[in-house]
Coordinates of C-alpha atoms in Angstrom, one line a residue:
M1 CA -16.6 0.9 28.0
A2 CA -15.3 -0.5 31.3
F3 CA -16.2 -4.0 31.6
R4 CA -15.8 -7.0 33.6
L5 CA -14.1 -10.0 32.4
G6 CA -11.6 -10.0 28.7
V7 CA -12.2 -13.0 27.1
I8 CA -9.6 -14.2 25.3
A9 CA -11.4 -18.1 23.2
D10 CA -8.8 -19.8 20.9
D11 CA -10.9 -20.6 18.8
F12 CA -13.7 -19.9 17.0
T13 CA -16.3 -22.5 18.7
G14 CA -14.6 -22.3 22.7
A15 CA -15.5 -18.8 22.0
T16 CA -19.4 -19.5 21.6
D17 CA -18.8 -21.6 24.2
I18 CA -18.1 -19.4 27.1
A19 CA -20.1 -17.1 25.1
S20 CA -23.4 -18.9 26.1
F21 CA -22.8 -19.3 29.2
L22 CA -21.9 -16.0 30.6
A23 CA -24.7 -14.4 28.8
A24 CA -27.2 -17.5 29.9
A25 CA -26.2 -16.0 33.7
G26 CA -27.2 -12.1 32.7
W27 CA -24.1 -10.8 31.3
R28 CA -24.3 -8.8 28.7
V29 CA -22.2 -10.1 26.6
T30 CA -20.6 -8.5 23.2
Q31 CA -18.4 -11.1 21.0
V32 CA -15.8 -10.8 18.2
N33 CA -13.6 -12.7 15.7
G34 CA -10.4 -11.5 15.6
V35 CA -8.4 -9.2 17.0
P36 CA -10.3 -5.9 16.8
T37 CA -9.2 -2.9 15.4
Q38 CA -12.0 -0.6 16.7
A39 CA -13.0 0.9 19.7
L40 CA -15.9 -1.2 21.3
S41 CA -18.9 0.4 21.2
T42 CA -21.8 -0.8 23.2
P43 CA -22.0 -1.8 26.8
A44 CA -20.9 -5.3 27.8
D45 CA -20.3 -6.6 30.5
A46 CA -17.6 -9.7 28.9
V47 CA -16.4 -9.6 25.4
V48 CA -14.5 -12.6 24.1
V49 CA -12.6 -12.2 20.9
S50 CA -12.4 -15.1 19.1
L51 CA -9.0 -16.3 17.5
K52 CA -8.4 -19.3 15.7
T53 CA -5.0 -19.5 17.6
R54 CA -5.5 -23.2 20.0
S55 CA -2.7 -26.0 16.5
C56 CA -1.6 -22.7 15.3
P57 CA 2.1 -22.1 15.9
A58 CA 3.1 -20.8 19.6
Q59 CA 4.2 -17.9 18.5
E60 CA 2.2 -16.6 16.2
A61 CA -0.7 -18.0 19.1
V62 CA 1.1 -15.4 21.7
S63 CA 1.5 -11.9 19.3
L64 CA -2.4 -12.6 18.4
S65 CA -3.5 -12.6 22.3
L66 CA -0.8 -10.6 24.0
Q67 CA -2.5 -7.7 20.9
S68 CA -6.6 -9.1 21.7
A69 CA -4.8 -8.2 25.2
R70 CA -4.2 -5.3 25.2
W71 CA -7.4 -3.9 22.9
L72 CA -9.4 -5.3 25.4
R73 CA -7.3 -3.7 28.2
E74 CA -7.3 -0.1 26.5
Q75 CA -11.9 -1.4 26.6
G76 CA -11.7 -1.1 29.8
C77 CA -11.4 -5.3 31.4
E78 CA -11.4 -4.8 34.9
Q79 CA -10.2 -8.8 34.4
L80 CA -8.5 -11.2 32.0
Y81 CA -9.8 -15.2 30.5
F82 CA -8.0 -16.6 28.6
K83 CA -10.0 -19.4 27.3
Y84 CA -9.5 -22.5 25.8
C85 CA -10.2 -26.1 25.6
S86 CA -12.1 -28.1 28.1
T87 CA -10.2 -31.2 26.9
F88 CA -7.0 -28.7 27.4
D89 CA -5.6 -29.0 23.6
S90 CA -2.5 -28.7 23.0
T91 CA 0.9 -30.4 23.1
A92 CA 4.5 -30.8 24.7
Q93 CA 5.4 -27.3 22.4
G94 CA 2.2 -25.4 23.4
N95 CA -0.3 -23.1 22.9
I96 CA -1.8 -22.8 26.7
G97 CA 1.7 -22.7 28.2
P98 CA 3.2 -20.3 26.8
V99 CA -0.4 -18.2 25.9
T100 CA -0.1 -17.9 30.2
D101 CA 3.8 -17.4 29.8
A102 CA 3.1 -14.1 27.9
L103 CA -0.6 -12.8 29.5
L104 CA 1.6 -13.5 32.9
A105 CA 4.3 -10.9 31.7
E106 CA 2.4 -8.6 29.5
T107 CA 0.1 -7.8 33.0
G108 CA 2.7 -8.3 35.8
Q109 CA 0.8 -11.2 37.7
T110 CA 2.2 -13.6 39.0
M111 CA 0.3 -16.8 39.2
A112 CA -2.3 -18.1 36.8
V113 CA -5.2 -21.2 38.1
L114 CA -5.8 -23.6 35.5
C115 CA -9.6 -24.4 35.2
P116 CA -10.9 -26.8 32.3
A117 CA -14.2 -28.9 33.5
L118 CA -17.0 -28.0 32.6
P119 CA -19.0 -30.8 34.9
V120 CA -22.2 -30.1 32.4
N121 CA -20.6 -31.6 30.0
G122 CA -18.6 -34.3 31.7
R123 CA -15.3 -32.3 31.8
T124 CA -13.8 -33.3 35.8
V125 CA -10.6 -33.2 37.7
V126 CA -10.0 -34.7 40.7
H127 CA -6.2 -35.1 42.5
G128 CA -5.2 -32.8 39.2
Y129 CA -6.3 -35.8 36.5
L130 CA -8.5 -34.9 33.7
F131 CA -11.7 -36.5 33.2
V132 CA -13.9 -36.7 30.0
F133 CA -17.5 -38.6 32.1
D134 CA -16.0 -41.8 33.6
Q135 CA -12.3 -42.0 31.3
L136 CA -9.3 -40.6 32.2
L137 CA -9.3 -38.2 29.1
S138 CA -5.0 -40.0 27.9
E139 CA -7.9 -42.9 27.6
S140 CA -10.9 -41.7 25.3
S141 CA -11.1 -41.3 22.7
L142 CA -8.9 -37.6 22.4
R143 CA -6.4 -40.1 23.0
H144 CA -6.2 -40.4 19.0
H145 CA -7.1 -36.2 18.3
P146 CA -5.5 -36.2 14.6
V147 CA -3.7 -32.8 15.7
T148 CA -3.8 -32.5 19.7
P149 CA -3.6 -36.0 20.5
M150 CA -4.0 -36.4 24.3
T151 CA -2.0 -39.3 26.0
D152 CA -1.0 -37.9 29.9
A153 CA -4.4 -36.8 31.4
N154 CA -1.9 -35.0 34.7
L155 CA -3.0 -31.5 34.1
L156 CA 0.2 -30.4 36.3
R157 CA 2.9 -32.5 33.8
L158 CA 0.9 -31.3 31.1
M159 CA 1.8 -27.9 31.7
D160 CA 5.4 -28.4 33.5
A161 CA 5.8 -29.5 30.2
Q162 CA 4.5 -26.2 28.2
S163 CA 5.1 -23.4 30.2
A164 CA 7.9 -21.3 32.4
G165 CA 7.6 -22.7 35.7
Q166 CA 6.0 -25.5 37.8
T167 CA 2.1 -26.5 38.7
G168 CA 0.6 -27.2 41.6
L169 CA -2.8 -28.4 43.2
L170 CA -5.6 -26.9 44.4
P171 CA -7.6 -30.0 45.6
L172 CA -11.1 -31.1 46.1
A173 CA -10.6 -30.8 49.5
S174 CA -9.1 -27.1 49.9
I175 CA -12.4 -26.1 47.0
R176 CA -15.1 -27.6 49.8
Q177 CA -13.8 -25.3 53.1
G178 CA -14.5 -22.7 50.5
Q179 CA -13.3 -19.2 50.5
A180 CA -10.7 -18.7 53.3
A181 CA -9.8 -22.2 52.2
I182 CA -9.4 -21.1 48.4
R183 CA -6.9 -18.5 49.5
Q184 CA -4.6 -20.4 52.2
R185 CA -3.7 -22.8 50.0
L186 CA -2.8 -20.5 46.5
E187 CA -0.6 -18.5 49.1
V188 CA 0.4 -21.8 49.8
L189 CA 1.6 -22.6 47.1
Q190 CA 3.0 -19.5 45.8
Q191 CA 5.0 -19.7 48.7
Q192 CA 6.5 -22.6 47.4
G193 CA 7.2 -20.8 43.9
C194 CA 4.7 -22.6 42.3
R195 CA 3.2 -20.3 38.4
Y196 CA 0.7 -22.0 37.6
V197 CA -1.8 -24.3 39.6
V198 CA -5.1 -26.8 38.3
A199 CA -8.2 -26.4 40.1
D200 CA -9.7 -30.1 40.4
T201 CA -13.9 -29.3 40.0
L202 CA -15.7 -32.3 40.4
D203 CA -18.7 -30.1 39.7
E204 CA -21.0 -26.8 39.6
N205 CA -20.7 -26.1 43.6
D206 CA -16.7 -26.7 42.7
L207 CA -16.8 -24.3 40.1
A208 CA -19.5 -21.1 42.5
A209 CA -16.5 -22.0 45.0
L210 CA -13.6 -20.9 43.0
A211 CA -15.8 -18.0 41.3
A212 CA -16.6 -16.6 45.1
A213 CA -12.3 -17.3 46.5
L214 CA -10.1 -16.6 43.2
P215 CA -8.5 -13.5 44.0
A216 CA -8.1 -10.6 41.0
S217 CA -4.5 -10.9 41.1
V218 CA -4.7 -14.0 40.0
L219 CA -5.0 -14.9 35.7
L220 CA -7.9 -16.1 35.0
T221 CA -7.4 -19.6 32.2
G222 CA -9.9 -22.5 31.7
G223 CA -13.4 -23.7 29.9
S224 CA -16.6 -22.3 29.8
G225 CA -17.4 -23.4 32.9
L226 CA -15.8 -21.2 35.7
G227 CA -16.3 -18.2 33.5
G228 CA -20.1 -19.5 33.8
A229 CA -19.7 -19.2 37.7
I230 CA -18.0 -16.0 37.9
A231 CA -21.0 -14.2 36.4
A232 CA -23.5 -16.2 37.8
H233 CA -21.8 -15.2 40.7
A234 CA -22.0 -11.0 40.0
T235 CA -25.3 -11.1 39.4
G236 CA -26.9 -13.6 42.0
Q237 CA -28.3 -16.1 39.4
H238 CA -27.0 -19.5 36.9
A239 CA -29.9 -19.4 34.4
A240 CA -30.9 -16.6 33.3
A241 CA -35.0 -16.7 32.1
Q242 CA -34.6 -15.3 29.2
T243 CA -35.7 -14.9 25.7
R244 CA -33.4 -15.1 23.3
E245 CA -33.6 -15.0 19.2
T246 CA -33.8 -18.1 17.1
P247 CA -33.2 -17.7 13.4
P248 CA -36.3 -17.7 10.8
R249 CA -38.0 -20.0 9.1
A250 CA -37.2 -18.4 5.8
G251 CA -33.9 -19.1 4.1
R252 CA -31.3 -22.6 3.2
G253 CA -29.5 -23.6 5.9
V254 CA -27.1 -26.2 5.8
V255 CA -25.0 -28.7 7.9
L256 CA -20.9 -28.0 7.1
S257 CA -19.2 -32.0 9.5
G258 CA -15.0 -31.2 9.7
S259 CA -14.7 -32.6 13.2
C260 CA -12.9 -36.2 13.5
S261 CA -14.3 -35.9 17.0
Q262 CA -15.8 -39.1 18.7
M263 CA -19.2 -37.1 19.7
T264 CA -19.4 -35.8 15.7
N265 CA -19.0 -39.3 14.1
R266 CA -21.6 -40.1 16.0
Q267 CA -24.2 -37.2 14.9
V268 CA -23.5 -38.1 11.0
A269 CA -23.7 -41.1 11.2
W270 CA -27.0 -40.0 12.6
Y271 CA -27.8 -37.6 10.6
Q272 CA -27.8 -39.4 7.9
Q273 CA -30.3 -41.8 7.7
H274 CA -32.7 -38.5 8.3
A275 CA -31.4 -35.6 5.2
P276 CA -28.9 -36.1 2.0
A277 CA -25.5 -36.7 3.3
R278 CA -22.4 -37.1 1.5
A279 CA -19.3 -37.5 2.3
L280 CA -16.1 -34.4 0.9
D281 CA -14.2 -36.8 -1.4
I282 CA -10.2 -36.2 0.1
A283 CA -8.5 -36.8 -3.8
R284 CA -10.9 -33.8 -5.1
C285 CA -10.3 -31.4 -3.0
R286 CA -6.1 -31.5 -4.2
Q287 CA -6.9 -31.9 -8.0
N288 CA -9.0 -29.1 -8.5
A289 CA -10.5 -27.1 -4.9
E290 CA -12.3 -24.2 -7.0
D291 CA -14.6 -26.4 -9.3
Y292 CA -14.9 -29.7 -6.6
A293 CA -16.0 -26.0 -4.1
R294 CA -18.5 -25.7 -6.7
E295 CA -19.5 -28.5 -7.5
M296 CA -20.4 -29.3 -3.9
A297 CA -21.9 -25.9 -3.3
Q298 CA -24.5 -26.4 -6.0
W299 CA -25.1 -30.9 -4.6
V300 CA -26.3 -28.8 -1.4
S301 CA -28.5 -26.5 -3.5
A302 CA -30.1 -28.8 -5.1
Q303 CA -31.2 -31.0 -1.9
P304 CA -34.6 -29.8 -0.6
D305 CA -34.6 -27.1 1.8
F306 CA -36.1 -28.9 5.2
P307 CA -33.9 -30.7 6.8
A308 CA -30.4 -28.6 5.6
P309 CA -28.4 -31.2 3.8
L310 CA -24.5 -32.1 5.4
L311 CA -21.5 -32.4 4.2
Y312 CA -18.7 -33.8 6.3
A313 CA -15.7 -35.0 6.7
T314 CA -16.4 -36.9 9.7
D315 CA -14.6 -40.0 9.3
A316 CA -13.1 -42.7 12.2
P317 CA -9.3 -41.9 13.5
E318 CA -8.0 -44.7 11.8
V319 CA -9.1 -43.5 8.5
V320 CA -7.6 -39.6 9.4
Q321 CA -4.7 -41.5 10.2
R322 CA -4.5 -43.4 7.1
L323 CA -4.3 -39.5 4.6
R324 CA -1.9 -38.2 6.5
Q325 CA 0.1 -41.3 5.1
R326 CA -1.4 -41.4 2.3
Y327 CA -0.4 -37.7 1.9
P328 CA 2.8 -37.0 4.3
G329 CA 4.0 -33.6 4.2
E330 CA 0.2 -31.8 3.1
D331 CA -1.9 -30.2 6.2
I332 CA -5.3 -32.4 5.2
G333 CA -7.0 -30.9 7.7
A334 CA -6.6 -27.1 6.4
M335 CA -6.8 -28.6 2.5
I336 CA -10.5 -30.1 4.1
E337 CA -11.2 -26.4 6.4
A338 CA -10.1 -24.4 2.8
C339 CA -12.8 -26.1 1.0
F340 CA -15.5 -26.0 3.5
A341 CA -15.8 -22.5 3.7
R342 CA -15.3 -21.8 -0.6
I343 CA -18.4 -24.1 -0.1
A344 CA -19.7 -21.7 2.5
T345 CA -19.2 -18.6 0.7
L346 CA -20.7 -19.9 -3.0
L347 CA -23.7 -20.8 -1.0
C348 CA -23.3 -17.4 1.1
E349 CA -23.6 -15.9 -2.5
Q350 CA -26.9 -17.5 -3.0
G351 CA -29.1 -16.7 -0.6
F352 CA -28.4 -19.4 2.4
S353 CA -28.6 -18.0 5.8
K354 CA -28.1 -20.9 9.1
F355 CA -24.8 -22.6 8.3
I356 CA -24.4 -25.6 11.5
V357 CA -20.7 -26.0 11.6
A358 CA -18.8 -28.8 13.5
G359 CA -15.5 -28.5 14.5
G360 CA -13.2 -25.3 16.1
E361 CA -11.0 -25.0 12.8
T362 CA -13.6 -25.6 10.9
S363 CA -15.8 -23.1 12.0
S364 CA -12.9 -20.4 13.0
L365 CA -12.9 -20.3 8.9
I366 CA -15.6 -19.8 7.6
A367 CA -16.5 -17.4 9.5
Q368 CA -14.0 -15.7 8.8
K369 CA -14.0 -16.6 5.2
L370 CA -17.6 -15.5 5.9
G371 CA -16.9 -11.8 6.9
V372 CA -18.4 -12.8 10.4
T373 CA -17.2 -9.9 12.8
A374 CA -19.0 -9.5 15.1
F375 CA -22.3 -11.7 16.7
T376 CA -24.8 -11.2 18.6
L377 CA -26.2 -14.1 20.2
G378 CA -29.0 -15.9 20.0
D379 CA -31.4 -19.1 21.9
T380 CA -28.8 -22.3 23.2
I381 CA -29.2 -26.0 21.5
A382 CA -26.6 -27.2 24.1
P383 CA -25.1 -26.7 26.4
G384 CA -21.9 -24.3 25.4
V385 CA -23.4 -24.2 21.7
P386 CA -25.3 -21.1 20.5
W387 CA -27.3 -20.1 17.7
V388 CA -25.0 -16.5 16.7
R389 CA -26.2 -13.8 14.1
D390 CA -23.6 -11.7 12.4
L391 CA -24.3 -8.5 14.0
H392 CA -24.3 -6.8 11.2
R393 CA -27.0 -8.6 8.6
P394 CA -29.6 -11.8 9.1
L395 CA -26.9 -14.7 9.0
W396 CA -27.1 -16.6 11.8
L397 CA -24.6 -19.8 12.5
A398 CA -24.3 -23.2 14.6
L399 CA -21.2 -23.9 16.1
K400 CA -20.2 -26.5 17.1
S401 CA -16.8 -28.3 19.1
G402 CA -16.1 -31.3 18.4
N403 CA -17.3 -33.4 21.3
F404 CA -20.8 -31.4 22.4
G405 CA -24.0 -31.8 22.0
T406 CA -25.9 -34.8 21.4
T407 CA -26.5 -37.3 19.0
D408 CA -29.5 -35.4 17.1
F409 CA -28.0 -32.6 17.5
F410 CA -27.8 -31.4 13.8
S411 CA -31.4 -31.4 13.4
K412 CA -32.2 -30.4 17.2
A413 CA -30.9 -26.9 15.4
Q414 CA -33.8 -26.8 12.7
E415 CA -35.7 -27.5 15.3
L416 CA -35.5 -24.0 17.0
Y417 CA -36.7 -22.7 13.6
H418 CA -38.7 -24.9 11.9
D419 CA -41.3 -26.5 14.0

């Protein structure tokens, strides 16, 4: 069953992000969670594999990505796309570089294009430097990310530090000269020994130009913007006028926020003024995680149905840093994610059917623990954040990357099913 694009996403929110952009351009999209073990059973234009490999050891990220790539190619995938965050979240040791190298070796391709830009959400690349709105990546709130602090905005340097080859630049001037200029620049860079190419991108027109010009011989990597442009180029439309499913009014919901991004901090602060909210007690998580999870689930169940109650571990970067210092050698993030996942499992057992989750790592573990193996895409809440429904039962999730969405995102998600 051949299909156009096979996407390997390094976290669950990133997977739903690119899946929503592909679907918005009119493609049929199937999203699966974890390395698939069964053959593809439904027709699709694109298949998105959701992994949890953004911050795991590089060797594990490579292994899972290669397993996914092999499955996608066995199912008839015409071209692979390695999806990572539009802020290029990684470290000097990986995982973007090692996974890209492994996929190049697996496919026999000799060059990878790196395009994390997502202009609709303020991520652009100029002269190889990644911007978050009007700030360099290294001057934005991502500089203080608790897991992957981004202290350099130069994508060429970042890629060179974590990969096995040399990185070149596809400048904006070449992109805006059109298809012939783009391909000529790629040929020149390949002759110069470049294995990776960072693509400057300022707006949607630049993404469209890349989508039209990039040859099948290159490995595609980047954010959801280029993926959406590729689908739009294939269908001839940038936003399909489609009516997508929304969660039913019936059934209880909850908001679980594990992200500590700047935007999620704003979203939590805003939502606290409009709904019941309670912060996780980290000490209680450490002392007796099972009993504490049950206590928190009971608190959620005791709250009014609407607006959905909020549980959060979201806090300022300096608070997160103090926690790490207070508990040296402990993975506080993993402990919090496990607590949220246990709470979500208990609530699901009680009949909760709508989960609004902030944070890629938190979203990944919750989806896994709830036993969600595949999604169908629902209506979009914000660019890159759709509602998704478990393919096998009436369980709905909104999985939000930390910095996505407006300040009132948690309320907007509920407005789609509660008027």
